[in-house]
Amino acid sequence: MSHHALSGISPQHLAELVAELVPAWEAQQESALRERRGGDRRPGVKVHVDEGYRGLANQFPRQVTAPPRKPKKDAPLGEQHAWRHERRAQSSNRICVEHANAEYKQWRSATPAAANISPRPKPP
């Protein structure tokens, strides 16, 4: 920030001006960045994520789907059954991805570097 002796504005007034102008400036910068990119990034991509990515699903609701939230303990029985059905449906859709991830991890552990095995030296 500029010193109030040089700008002629009190520190409090300067802080208020900054707080007022920053959101508009950030929006302008984001808009310019979007224009340079040629639009939104990957607008047609749909992603199914784990419960740990709930924040991402809240931020991009049209592109990211997270498992449904667990109903409260006193929720009606029909709501609990619907939750269980939705949860199982999403698990069925994700299982092939989880198996692919597991297979990669199994093969990764079989590499010499992961097993702390140094390659044999080549004979001279």
C-alpha positions as a printed Julia matrix, in Angstrom:
124×3 Matrix{Float64}:
   0.0     0.0     0.0
   1.06    3.56   -0.52
   2.04    5.74    2.42
  -0.66    8.22    3.36
   1.85   11.1     3.34
   2.54   10.42   -0.36
  -1.01    9.65   -1.51
  -2.96   12.12    0.63
  -5.43    9.36    1.55
  -5.85    7.95    5.02
  -4.94    4.25    5.42
  -8.54    3.38    6.31
  -9.95    5.15    3.23
  -7.33    3.49    1.03
  -8.27    0.06    2.42
 -11.95    0.77    1.72
 -11.14    1.77   -1.87
  -9.1    -1.38   -2.4
 -11.87   -3.56   -0.94
 -14.34   -1.89   -3.31
 -12.23   -2.12   -6.46
 -10.53   -5.52   -6.13
 -13.58   -7.73   -6.93
 -14.26   -5.82  -10.15
 -10.59   -5.98  -11.14
 -10.42   -9.74  -10.43
 -13.57  -10.33  -12.52
 -12.06   -8.33  -15.38
  -8.81  -10.34  -15.19
 -10.7   -13.65  -15.15
 -12.82  -12.56  -18.12
  -9.72  -11.57  -20.09
  -8.08  -14.91  -19.25
 -11.18  -16.8   -20.4
 -11.16  -14.84  -23.67
  -7.47  -15.64  -24.28
  -8.19  -19.34  -23.68
 -11.07  -19.25  -26.13
 -13.83  -19.95  -23.6
 -14.31  -22.15  -20.57
 -11.95  -25.06  -20.08
 -13.38  -28.36  -21.23
 -17.07  -27.43  -20.92
 -18.35  -30.83  -22.09
 -16.36  -32.97  -19.63
 -18.36  -34.85  -16.99
 -16.58  -36.35  -13.97
 -17.71  -38.71  -11.2
 -15.66  -38.26   -8.03
 -15.33  -39.67   -4.5
 -16.82  -38.09   -1.4
 -13.5   -36.34   -0.77
 -14.08  -34.08   -3.76
 -17.44  -32.73   -2.57
 -16.1   -29.14   -2.76
 -15.27  -29.6    -6.43
 -18.76  -30.95   -7.07
 -20.25  -27.9    -5.32
 -18.07  -25.55   -7.36
 -18.84  -27.19  -10.75
 -22.27  -28.8   -10.35
 -22.88  -29.33  -14.09
 -19.56  -31.1   -14.66
 -18.68  -32.91  -11.42
 -20.91  -35.34   -9.56
 -20.09  -36.62   -6.08
 -21.91  -39.35   -4.16
 -25.16  -38.21   -2.57
 -24.96  -36.98    1.0
 -25.92  -39.47    3.67
 -29.41  -38.76    5.06
 -29.83  -37.91    8.73
 -30.58  -40.7    11.2
 -34.2   -39.6    11.56
 -34.79  -39.43    7.78
 -37.71  -41.45    6.38
 -36.95  -45.02    5.4
 -37.65  -44.3     1.71
 -35.03  -41.56    1.69
 -32.46  -43.9     3.25
 -33.2   -46.6     0.64
 -32.95  -44.04   -2.18
 -29.56  -42.91   -0.83
 -28.29  -46.5    -0.68
 -29.51  -47.15   -4.24
 -27.82  -43.98   -5.61
 -24.62  -44.76   -3.74
 -24.47  -48.3    -5.12
 -25.2   -47.07   -8.65
 -22.3   -44.65   -8.48
 -20.02  -47.32   -7.02
 -20.92  -49.62   -9.92
 -19.96  -46.89  -12.38
 -16.64  -46.19  -10.66
 -15.46  -49.76  -10.01
 -13.72  -50.15  -13.37
 -11.71  -46.98  -12.7
 -10.76  -48.17   -9.22
  -9.62  -51.52  -10.62
  -7.49  -49.78  -13.27
  -5.88  -47.63  -10.55
  -5.18  -50.71   -8.42
  -3.62  -52.59  -11.33
  -1.3   -49.69  -12.05
  -0.24  -49.56   -8.4
   0.42  -53.31   -8.32
   2.69  -53.14  -11.38
   4.42  -50.03  -10.08
   5.51  -51.9    -6.95
   7.07  -54.61   -9.13
   9.63  -52.24  -10.66
  13.23  -52.47   -9.42
  13.24  -48.86   -8.18
  10.18  -49.47   -6.0
  11.69  -52.65   -4.57
  15.02  -50.9    -3.83
  16.81  -53.36   -6.1
  19.65  -51.89   -8.08
  20.18  -53.27  -11.58
  23.08  -55.67  -12.01
  26.24  -53.99  -13.25
  27.14  -54.77  -16.83
  30.33  -56.81  -17.25
  33.26  -54.94  -18.82
